[in-house]
PDB file of C-alpha atoms in Angstrom:
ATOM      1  CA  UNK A   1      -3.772 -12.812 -19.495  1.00 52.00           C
ATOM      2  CA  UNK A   2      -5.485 -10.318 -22.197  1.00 66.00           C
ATOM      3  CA  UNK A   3      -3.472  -7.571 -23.644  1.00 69.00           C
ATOM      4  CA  UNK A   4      -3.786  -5.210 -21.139  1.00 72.00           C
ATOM      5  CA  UNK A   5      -2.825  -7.258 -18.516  1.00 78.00           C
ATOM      6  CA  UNK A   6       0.551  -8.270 -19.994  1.00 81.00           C
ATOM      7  CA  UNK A   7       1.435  -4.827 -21.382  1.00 83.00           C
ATOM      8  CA  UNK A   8       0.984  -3.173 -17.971  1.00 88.00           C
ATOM      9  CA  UNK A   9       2.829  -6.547 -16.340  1.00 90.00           C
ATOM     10  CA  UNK A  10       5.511  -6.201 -19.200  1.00 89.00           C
ATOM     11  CA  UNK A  11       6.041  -2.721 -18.448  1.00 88.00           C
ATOM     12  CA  UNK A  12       6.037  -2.016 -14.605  1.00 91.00           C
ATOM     13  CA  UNK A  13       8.895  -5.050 -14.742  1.00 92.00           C
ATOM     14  CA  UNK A  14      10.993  -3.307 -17.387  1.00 92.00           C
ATOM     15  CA  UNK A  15      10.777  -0.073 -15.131  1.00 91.00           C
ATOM     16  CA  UNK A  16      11.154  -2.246 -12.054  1.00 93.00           C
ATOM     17  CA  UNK A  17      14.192  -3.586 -13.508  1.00 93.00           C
ATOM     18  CA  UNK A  18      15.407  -0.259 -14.997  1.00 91.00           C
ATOM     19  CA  UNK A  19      15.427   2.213 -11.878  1.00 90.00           C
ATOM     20  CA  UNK A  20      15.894  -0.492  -9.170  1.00 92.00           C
ATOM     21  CA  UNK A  21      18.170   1.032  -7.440  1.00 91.00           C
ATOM     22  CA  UNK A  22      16.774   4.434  -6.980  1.00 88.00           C
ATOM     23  CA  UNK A  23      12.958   2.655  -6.339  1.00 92.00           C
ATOM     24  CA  UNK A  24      15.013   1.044  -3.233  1.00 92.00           C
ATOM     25  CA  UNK A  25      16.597   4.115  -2.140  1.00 90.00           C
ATOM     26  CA  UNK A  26      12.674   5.588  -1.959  1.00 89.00           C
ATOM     27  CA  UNK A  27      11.196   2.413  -0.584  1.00 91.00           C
ATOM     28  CA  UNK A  28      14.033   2.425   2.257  1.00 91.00           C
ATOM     29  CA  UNK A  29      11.116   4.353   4.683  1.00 89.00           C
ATOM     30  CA  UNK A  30       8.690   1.475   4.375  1.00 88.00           C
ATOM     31  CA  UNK A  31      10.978  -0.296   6.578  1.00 88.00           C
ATOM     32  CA  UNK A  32      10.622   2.102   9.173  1.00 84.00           C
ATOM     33  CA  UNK A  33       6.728   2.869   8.514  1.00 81.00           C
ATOM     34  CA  UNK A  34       6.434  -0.990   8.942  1.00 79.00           C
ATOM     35  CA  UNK A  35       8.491  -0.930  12.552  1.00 78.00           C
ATOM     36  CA  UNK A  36       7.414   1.817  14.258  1.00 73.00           C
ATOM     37  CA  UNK A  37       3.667  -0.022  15.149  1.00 67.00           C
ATOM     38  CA  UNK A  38       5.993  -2.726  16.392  1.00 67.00           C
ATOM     39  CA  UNK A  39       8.429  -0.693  18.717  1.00 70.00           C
ATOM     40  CA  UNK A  40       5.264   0.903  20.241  1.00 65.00           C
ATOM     41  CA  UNK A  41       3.824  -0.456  23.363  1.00 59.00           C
ATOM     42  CA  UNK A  42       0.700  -2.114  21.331  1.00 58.00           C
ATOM     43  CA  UNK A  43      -0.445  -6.043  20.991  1.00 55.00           C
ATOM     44  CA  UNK A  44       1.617  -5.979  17.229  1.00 55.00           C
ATOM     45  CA  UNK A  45       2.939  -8.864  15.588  1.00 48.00           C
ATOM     46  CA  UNK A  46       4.150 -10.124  11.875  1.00 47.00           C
ATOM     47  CA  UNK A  47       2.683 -11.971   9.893  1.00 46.00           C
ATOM     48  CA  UNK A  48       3.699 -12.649   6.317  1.00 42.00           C
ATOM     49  CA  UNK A  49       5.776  -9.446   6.744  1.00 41.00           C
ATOM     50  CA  UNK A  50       3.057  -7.256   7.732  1.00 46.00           C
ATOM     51  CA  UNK A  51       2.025  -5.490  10.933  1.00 49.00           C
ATOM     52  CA  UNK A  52      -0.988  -6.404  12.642  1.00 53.00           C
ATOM     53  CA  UNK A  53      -2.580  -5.438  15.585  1.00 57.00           C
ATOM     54  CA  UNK A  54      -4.555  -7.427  18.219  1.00 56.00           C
ATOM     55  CA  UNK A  55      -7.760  -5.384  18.607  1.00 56.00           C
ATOM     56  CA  UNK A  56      -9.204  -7.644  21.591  1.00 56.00           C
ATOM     57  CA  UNK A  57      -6.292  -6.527  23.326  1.00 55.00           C
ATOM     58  CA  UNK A  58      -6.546  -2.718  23.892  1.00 55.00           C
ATOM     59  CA  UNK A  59      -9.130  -2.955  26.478  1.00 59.00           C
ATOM     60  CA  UNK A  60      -5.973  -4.116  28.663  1.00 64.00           C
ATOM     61  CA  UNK A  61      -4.088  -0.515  26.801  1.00 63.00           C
ATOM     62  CA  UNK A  62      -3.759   2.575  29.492  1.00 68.00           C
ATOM     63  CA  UNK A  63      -4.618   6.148  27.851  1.00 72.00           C
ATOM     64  CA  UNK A  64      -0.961   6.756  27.549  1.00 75.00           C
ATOM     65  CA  UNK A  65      -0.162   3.425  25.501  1.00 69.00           C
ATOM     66  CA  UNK A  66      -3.607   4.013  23.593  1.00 71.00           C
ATOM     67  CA  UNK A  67      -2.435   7.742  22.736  1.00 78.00           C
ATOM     68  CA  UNK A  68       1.471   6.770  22.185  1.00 77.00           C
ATOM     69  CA  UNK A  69       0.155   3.915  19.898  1.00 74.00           C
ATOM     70  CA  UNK A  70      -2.212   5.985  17.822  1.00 77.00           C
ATOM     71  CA  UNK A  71       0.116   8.911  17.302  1.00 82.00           C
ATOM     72  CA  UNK A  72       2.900   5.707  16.401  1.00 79.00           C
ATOM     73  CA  UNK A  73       0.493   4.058  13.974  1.00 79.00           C
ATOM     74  CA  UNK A  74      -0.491   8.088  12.848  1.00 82.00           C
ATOM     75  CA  UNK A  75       3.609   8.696  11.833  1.00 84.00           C
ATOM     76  CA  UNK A  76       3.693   5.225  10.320  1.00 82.00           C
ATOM     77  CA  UNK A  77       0.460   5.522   8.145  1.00 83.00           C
ATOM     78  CA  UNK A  78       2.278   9.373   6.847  1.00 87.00           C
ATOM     79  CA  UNK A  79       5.877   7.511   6.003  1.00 88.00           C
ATOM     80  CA  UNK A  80       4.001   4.534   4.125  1.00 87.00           C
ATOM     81  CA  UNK A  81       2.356   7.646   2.247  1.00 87.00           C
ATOM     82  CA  UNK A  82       4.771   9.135   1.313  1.00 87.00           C
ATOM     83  CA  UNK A  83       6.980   6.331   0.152  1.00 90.00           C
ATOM     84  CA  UNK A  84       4.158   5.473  -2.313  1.00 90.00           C
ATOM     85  CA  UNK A  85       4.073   9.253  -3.376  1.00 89.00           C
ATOM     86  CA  UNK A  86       7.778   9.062  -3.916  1.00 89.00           C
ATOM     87  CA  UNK A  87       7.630   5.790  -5.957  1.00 91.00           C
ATOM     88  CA  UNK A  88       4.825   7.658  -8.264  1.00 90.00           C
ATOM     89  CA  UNK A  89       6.994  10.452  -8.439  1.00 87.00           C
ATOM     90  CA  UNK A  90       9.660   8.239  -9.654  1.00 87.00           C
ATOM     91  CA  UNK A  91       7.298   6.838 -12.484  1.00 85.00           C
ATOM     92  CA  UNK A  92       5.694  10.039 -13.613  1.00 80.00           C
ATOM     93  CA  UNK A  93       8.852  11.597 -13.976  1.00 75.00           C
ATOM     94  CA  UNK A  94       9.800   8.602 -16.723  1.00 66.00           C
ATOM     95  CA  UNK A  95       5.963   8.559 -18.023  1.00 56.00           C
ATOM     96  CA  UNK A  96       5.093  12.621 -18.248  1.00 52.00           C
ATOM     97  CA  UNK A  97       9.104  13.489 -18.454  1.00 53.00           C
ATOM     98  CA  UNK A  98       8.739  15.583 -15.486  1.00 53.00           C
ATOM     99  CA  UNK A  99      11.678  16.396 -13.451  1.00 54.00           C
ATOM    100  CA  UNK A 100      12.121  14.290  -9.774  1.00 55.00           C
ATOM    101  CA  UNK A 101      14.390  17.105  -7.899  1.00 56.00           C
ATOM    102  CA  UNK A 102      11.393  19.447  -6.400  1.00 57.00           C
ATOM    103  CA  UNK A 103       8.897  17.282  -6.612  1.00 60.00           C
ATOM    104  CA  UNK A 104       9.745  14.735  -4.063  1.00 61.00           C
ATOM    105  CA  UNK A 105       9.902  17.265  -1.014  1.00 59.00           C
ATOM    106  CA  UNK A 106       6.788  19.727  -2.009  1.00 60.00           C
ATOM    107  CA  UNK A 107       4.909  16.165  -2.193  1.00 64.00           C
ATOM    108  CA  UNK A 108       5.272  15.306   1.691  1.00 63.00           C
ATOM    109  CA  UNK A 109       2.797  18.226   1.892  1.00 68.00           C
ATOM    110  CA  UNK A 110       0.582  17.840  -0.587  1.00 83.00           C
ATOM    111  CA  UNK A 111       0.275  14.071  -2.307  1.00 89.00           C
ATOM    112  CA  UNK A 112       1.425  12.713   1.143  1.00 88.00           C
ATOM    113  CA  UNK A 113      -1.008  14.414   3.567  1.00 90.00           C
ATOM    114  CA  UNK A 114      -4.158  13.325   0.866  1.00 91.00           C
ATOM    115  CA  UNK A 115      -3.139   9.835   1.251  1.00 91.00           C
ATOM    116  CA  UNK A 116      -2.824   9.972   4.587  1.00 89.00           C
ATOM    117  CA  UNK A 117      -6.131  11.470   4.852  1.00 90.00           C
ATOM    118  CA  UNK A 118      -7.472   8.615   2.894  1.00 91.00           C
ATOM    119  CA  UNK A 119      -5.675   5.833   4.863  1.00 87.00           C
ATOM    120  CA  UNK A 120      -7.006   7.258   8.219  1.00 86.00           C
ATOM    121  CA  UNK A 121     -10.310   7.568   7.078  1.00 88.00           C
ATOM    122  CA  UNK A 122      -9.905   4.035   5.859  1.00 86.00           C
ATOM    123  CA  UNK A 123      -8.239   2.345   9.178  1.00 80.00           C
ATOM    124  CA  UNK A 124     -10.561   4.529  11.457  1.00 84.00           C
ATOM    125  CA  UNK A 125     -13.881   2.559   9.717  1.00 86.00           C
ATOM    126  CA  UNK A 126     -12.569  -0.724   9.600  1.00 79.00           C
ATOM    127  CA  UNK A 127     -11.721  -0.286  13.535  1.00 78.00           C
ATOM    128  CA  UNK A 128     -15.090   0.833  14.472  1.00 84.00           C
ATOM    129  CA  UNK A 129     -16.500  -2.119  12.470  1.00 82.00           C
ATOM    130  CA  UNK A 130     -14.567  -4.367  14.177  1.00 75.00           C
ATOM    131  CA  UNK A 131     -15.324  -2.642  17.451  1.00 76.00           C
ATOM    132  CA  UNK A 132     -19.329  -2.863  16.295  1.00 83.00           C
ATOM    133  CA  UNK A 133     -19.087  -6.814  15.206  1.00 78.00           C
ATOM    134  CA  UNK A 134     -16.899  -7.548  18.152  1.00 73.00           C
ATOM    135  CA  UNK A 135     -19.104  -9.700  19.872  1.00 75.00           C
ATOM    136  CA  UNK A 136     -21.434 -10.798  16.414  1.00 75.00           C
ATOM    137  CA  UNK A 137     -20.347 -14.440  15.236  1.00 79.00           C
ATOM    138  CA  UNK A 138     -20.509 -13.625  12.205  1.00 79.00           C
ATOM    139  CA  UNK A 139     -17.564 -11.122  12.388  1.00 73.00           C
ATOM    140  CA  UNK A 140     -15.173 -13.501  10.613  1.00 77.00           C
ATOM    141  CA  UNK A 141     -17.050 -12.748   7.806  1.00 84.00           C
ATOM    142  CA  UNK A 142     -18.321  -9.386   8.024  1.00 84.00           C
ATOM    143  CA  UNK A 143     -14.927  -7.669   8.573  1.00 79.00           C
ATOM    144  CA  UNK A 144     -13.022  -9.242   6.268  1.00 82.00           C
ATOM    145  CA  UNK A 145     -15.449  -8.743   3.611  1.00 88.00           C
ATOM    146  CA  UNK A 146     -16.030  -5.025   4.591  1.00 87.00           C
ATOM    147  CA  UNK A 147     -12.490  -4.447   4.072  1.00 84.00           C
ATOM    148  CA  UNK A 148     -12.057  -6.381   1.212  1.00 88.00           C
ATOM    149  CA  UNK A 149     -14.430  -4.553  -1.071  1.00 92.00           C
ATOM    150  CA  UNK A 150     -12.991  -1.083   0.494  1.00 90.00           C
ATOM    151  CA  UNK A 151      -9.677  -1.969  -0.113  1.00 90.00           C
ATOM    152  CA  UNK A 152     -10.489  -2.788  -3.511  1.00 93.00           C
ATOM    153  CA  UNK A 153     -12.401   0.831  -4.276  1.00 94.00           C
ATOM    154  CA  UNK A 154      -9.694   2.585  -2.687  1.00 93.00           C
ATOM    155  CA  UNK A 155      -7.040   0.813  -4.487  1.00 95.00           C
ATOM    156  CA  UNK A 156      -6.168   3.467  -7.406  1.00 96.00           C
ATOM    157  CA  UNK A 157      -5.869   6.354  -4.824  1.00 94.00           C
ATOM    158  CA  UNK A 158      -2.344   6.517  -4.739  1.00 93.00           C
ATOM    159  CA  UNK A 159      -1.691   6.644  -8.333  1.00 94.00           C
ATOM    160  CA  UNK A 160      -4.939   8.822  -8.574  1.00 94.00           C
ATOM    161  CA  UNK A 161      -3.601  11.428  -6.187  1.00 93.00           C
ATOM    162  CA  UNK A 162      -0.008  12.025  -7.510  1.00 91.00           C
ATOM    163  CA  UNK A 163      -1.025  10.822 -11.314  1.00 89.00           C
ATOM    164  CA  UNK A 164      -3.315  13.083 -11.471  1.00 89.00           C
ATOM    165  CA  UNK A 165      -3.209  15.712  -8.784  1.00 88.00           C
ATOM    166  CA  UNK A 166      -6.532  14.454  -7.398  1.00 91.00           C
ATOM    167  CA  UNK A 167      -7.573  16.107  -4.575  1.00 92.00           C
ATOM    168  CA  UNK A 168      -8.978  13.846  -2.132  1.00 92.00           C
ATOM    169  CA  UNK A 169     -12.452  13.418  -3.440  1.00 93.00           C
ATOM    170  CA  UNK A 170     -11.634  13.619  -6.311  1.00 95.00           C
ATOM    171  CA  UNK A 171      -8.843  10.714  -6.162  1.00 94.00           C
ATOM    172  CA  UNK A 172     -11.621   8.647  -4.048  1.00 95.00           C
ATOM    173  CA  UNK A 173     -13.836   9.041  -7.275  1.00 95.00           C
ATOM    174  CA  UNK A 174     -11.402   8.227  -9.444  1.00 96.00           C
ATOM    175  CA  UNK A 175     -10.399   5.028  -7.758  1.00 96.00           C
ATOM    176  CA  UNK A 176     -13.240   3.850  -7.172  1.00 96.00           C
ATOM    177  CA  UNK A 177     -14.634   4.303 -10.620  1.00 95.00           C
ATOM    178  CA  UNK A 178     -11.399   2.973 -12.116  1.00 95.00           C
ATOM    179  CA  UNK A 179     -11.526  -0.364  -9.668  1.00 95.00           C
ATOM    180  CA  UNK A 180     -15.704  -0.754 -10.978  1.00 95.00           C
ATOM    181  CA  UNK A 181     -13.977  -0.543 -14.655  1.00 93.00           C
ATOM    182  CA  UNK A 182     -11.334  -2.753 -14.505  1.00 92.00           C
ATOM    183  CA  UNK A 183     -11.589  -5.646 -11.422  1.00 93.00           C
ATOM    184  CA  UNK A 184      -9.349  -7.810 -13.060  1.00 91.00           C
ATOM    185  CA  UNK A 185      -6.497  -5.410 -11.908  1.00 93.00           C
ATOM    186  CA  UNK A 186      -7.568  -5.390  -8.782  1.00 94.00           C
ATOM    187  CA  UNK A 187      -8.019  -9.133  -8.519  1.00 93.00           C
ATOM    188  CA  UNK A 188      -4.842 -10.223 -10.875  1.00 93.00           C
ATOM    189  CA  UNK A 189      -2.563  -7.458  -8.329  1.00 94.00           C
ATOM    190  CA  UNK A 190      -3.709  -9.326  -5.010  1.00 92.00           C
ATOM    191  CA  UNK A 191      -2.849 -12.536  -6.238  1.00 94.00           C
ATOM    192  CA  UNK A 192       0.365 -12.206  -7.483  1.00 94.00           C
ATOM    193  CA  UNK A 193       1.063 -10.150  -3.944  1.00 92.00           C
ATOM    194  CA  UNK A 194      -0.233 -12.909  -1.768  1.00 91.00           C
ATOM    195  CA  UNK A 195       1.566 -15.224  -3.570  1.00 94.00           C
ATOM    196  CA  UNK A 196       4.529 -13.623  -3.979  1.00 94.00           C
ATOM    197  CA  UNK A 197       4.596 -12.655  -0.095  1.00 89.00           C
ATOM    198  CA  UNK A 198       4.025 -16.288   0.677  1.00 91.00           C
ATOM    199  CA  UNK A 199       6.321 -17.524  -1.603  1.00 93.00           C
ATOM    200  CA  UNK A 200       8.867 -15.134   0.484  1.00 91.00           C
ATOM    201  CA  UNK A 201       7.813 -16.632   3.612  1.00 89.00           C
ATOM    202  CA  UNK A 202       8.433 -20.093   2.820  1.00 91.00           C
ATOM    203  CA  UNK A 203      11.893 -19.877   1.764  1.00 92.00           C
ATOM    204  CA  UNK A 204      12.305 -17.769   4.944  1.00 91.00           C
ATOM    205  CA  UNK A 205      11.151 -20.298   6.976  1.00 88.00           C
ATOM    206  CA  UNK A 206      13.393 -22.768   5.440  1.00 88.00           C
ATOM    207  CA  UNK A 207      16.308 -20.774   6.662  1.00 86.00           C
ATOM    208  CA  UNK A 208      15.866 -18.377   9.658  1.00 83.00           C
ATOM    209  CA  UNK A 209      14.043 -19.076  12.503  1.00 79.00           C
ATOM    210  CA  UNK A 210      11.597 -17.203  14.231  1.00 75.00           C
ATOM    211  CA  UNK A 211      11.507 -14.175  14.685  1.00 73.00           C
ATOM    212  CA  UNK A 212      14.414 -13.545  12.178  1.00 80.00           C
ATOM    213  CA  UNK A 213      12.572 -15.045   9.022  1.00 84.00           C
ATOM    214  CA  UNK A 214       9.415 -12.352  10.093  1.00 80.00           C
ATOM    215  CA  UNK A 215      12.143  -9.639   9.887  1.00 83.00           C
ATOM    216  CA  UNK A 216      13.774 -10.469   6.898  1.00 88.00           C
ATOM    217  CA  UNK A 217      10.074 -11.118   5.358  1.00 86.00           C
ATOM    218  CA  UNK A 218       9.915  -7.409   5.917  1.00 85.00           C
ATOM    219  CA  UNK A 219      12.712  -6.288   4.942  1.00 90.00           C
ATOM    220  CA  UNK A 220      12.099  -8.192   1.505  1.00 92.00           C
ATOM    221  CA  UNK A 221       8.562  -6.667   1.203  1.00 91.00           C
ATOM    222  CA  UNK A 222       9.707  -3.513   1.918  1.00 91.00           C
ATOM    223  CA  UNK A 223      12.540  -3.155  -0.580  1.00 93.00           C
ATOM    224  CA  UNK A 224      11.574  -5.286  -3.101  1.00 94.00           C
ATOM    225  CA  UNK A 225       8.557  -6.704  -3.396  1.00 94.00           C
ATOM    226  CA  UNK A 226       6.005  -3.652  -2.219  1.00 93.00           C
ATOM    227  CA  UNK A 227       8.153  -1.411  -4.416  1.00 95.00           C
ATOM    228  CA  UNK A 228       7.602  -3.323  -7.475  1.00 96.00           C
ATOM    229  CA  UNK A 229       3.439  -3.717  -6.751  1.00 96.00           C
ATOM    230  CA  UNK A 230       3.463   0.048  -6.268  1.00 95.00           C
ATOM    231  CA  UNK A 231       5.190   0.632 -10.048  1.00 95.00           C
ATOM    232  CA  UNK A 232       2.261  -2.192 -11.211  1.00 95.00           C
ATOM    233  CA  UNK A 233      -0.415  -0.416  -9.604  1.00 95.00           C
ATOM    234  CA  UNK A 234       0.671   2.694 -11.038  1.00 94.00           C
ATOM    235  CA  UNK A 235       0.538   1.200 -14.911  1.00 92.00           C
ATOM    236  CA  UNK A 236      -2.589  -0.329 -14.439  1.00 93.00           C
ATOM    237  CA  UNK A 237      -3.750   2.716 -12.936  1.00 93.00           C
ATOM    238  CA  UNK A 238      -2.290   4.892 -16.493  1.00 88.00           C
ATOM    239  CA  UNK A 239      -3.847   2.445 -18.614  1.00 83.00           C
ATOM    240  CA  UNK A 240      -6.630   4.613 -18.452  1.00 79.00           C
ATOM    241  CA  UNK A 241      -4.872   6.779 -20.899  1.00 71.00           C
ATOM    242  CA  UNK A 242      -4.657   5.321 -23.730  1.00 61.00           C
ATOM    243  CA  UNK A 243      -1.804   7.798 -25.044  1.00 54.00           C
ATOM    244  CA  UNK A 244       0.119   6.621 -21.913  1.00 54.00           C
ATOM    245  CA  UNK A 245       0.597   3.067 -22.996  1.00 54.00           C
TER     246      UNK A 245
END
């Protein structure tokens, strides 16, 4: 791990560490953002604590479920929002010594709404490449790929957007030219989160049974383990000021 790498890893645990209890007081709404998609009348499931949805199944949807689930997965994409905006809040306020208090509620209509912008215009081209593939064999590899190397230009939007005050192109640019600069955040980030989820999963396995060890999964992404990937994101995002280290 070069120097960068372990300073941003060294820090975003000591503030981890530091404001726990307040980062799980914010991330408390990811549990929610995470259920809704479930409690909707959609072809959900969990899987390694995450919410997925079967897209061969909505031809069997009605209007009303397709419109009930796209409004639920609409709500859930603006909560997960916000609970990242909130989290950045959180660190800017230590990083820029900004105050938290106003912040938190004039951001649901500004930093929130961006993101969620972003993250729609995100989900709504993966789905129509899935919908365009749907029948190509080589899907399997197309869509994963596809949303792979989005993912990964999109990753610093969050960060970008409340950072920053990005509007939404601009954060886009900024993400994406941060992610072209630096991959090895990008790559080092989604390791350590797949393996960290699956670690999670395995000692769940060992001791609930299904469904409970999905649920608590979730619960353990949502309060812990998200939280603390959101406060590493956010330092390797501010390593690109170096007075900010």
């Amino acid at each position: 791990m070069d120097d960068d790498l372990a300073r941003t890893f060294k820090y975003a645990q000591e503030f981890y560490l530091k404001r726990l209890g307040l980062i799980i007081v914010f991330s408390v709404p990811f549990i929610l953002a995470f259920l809704v998609p479930v409690l909707v009348p959609a072809p959900t499931y969990l899987a390694l604590g995450g919410v997925f949805l079967r897209t061969g199944s909505l031809p069997e949807l009605s209007l009303l479920d397709i419109i009930i689930t796209s409004i639920a997965y609409a709500f859930a994409m603006f909560i997960m929002g916000d609970t990242l905006v909130n989290i950045n809040i959180i660190i800017r306020s230590k990083r820029t010594l900004t105050s938290i208090r106003h912040e938190v509620i004039s951001a649901m209509g500004t930093y929130a709404m961006r993101i969620f912008y972003i993250s729609t215009m995100f989900l709504l081209i993966m789905f129509i490449l899935q919908l365009i593939t749907y029948d190509n064999p080589f899907q399997s590899w197309i869509y994963p790929l596809a949303t792979l190397v989005l993912s990964s230009l999109l990753f610093f939007v969050p960060p970008a957007v409340v950072i920053d005050n990005s509007d939404t192109p601009t954060a886009i640019r900024r993400s994406v030219a941060m992610a072209l600069q630096n991959p090895h955040f990008v790559l080092l980030w989604t390791i350590l989160l797949l393996l960290s989820v699956s670690a999670v999963k395995i000692a769940a396995d060992f001791v609930f049974s299904s469904p409970f060890s999905g649920f608590f999964v979730l619960l353990v992404n949502c309060l812990l383990i998200l939280p603390f990937f959101t406060v590493l994101q956010t330092q390797m995002y501010m390593e690109r000021y170096p007075l900010a280290r």
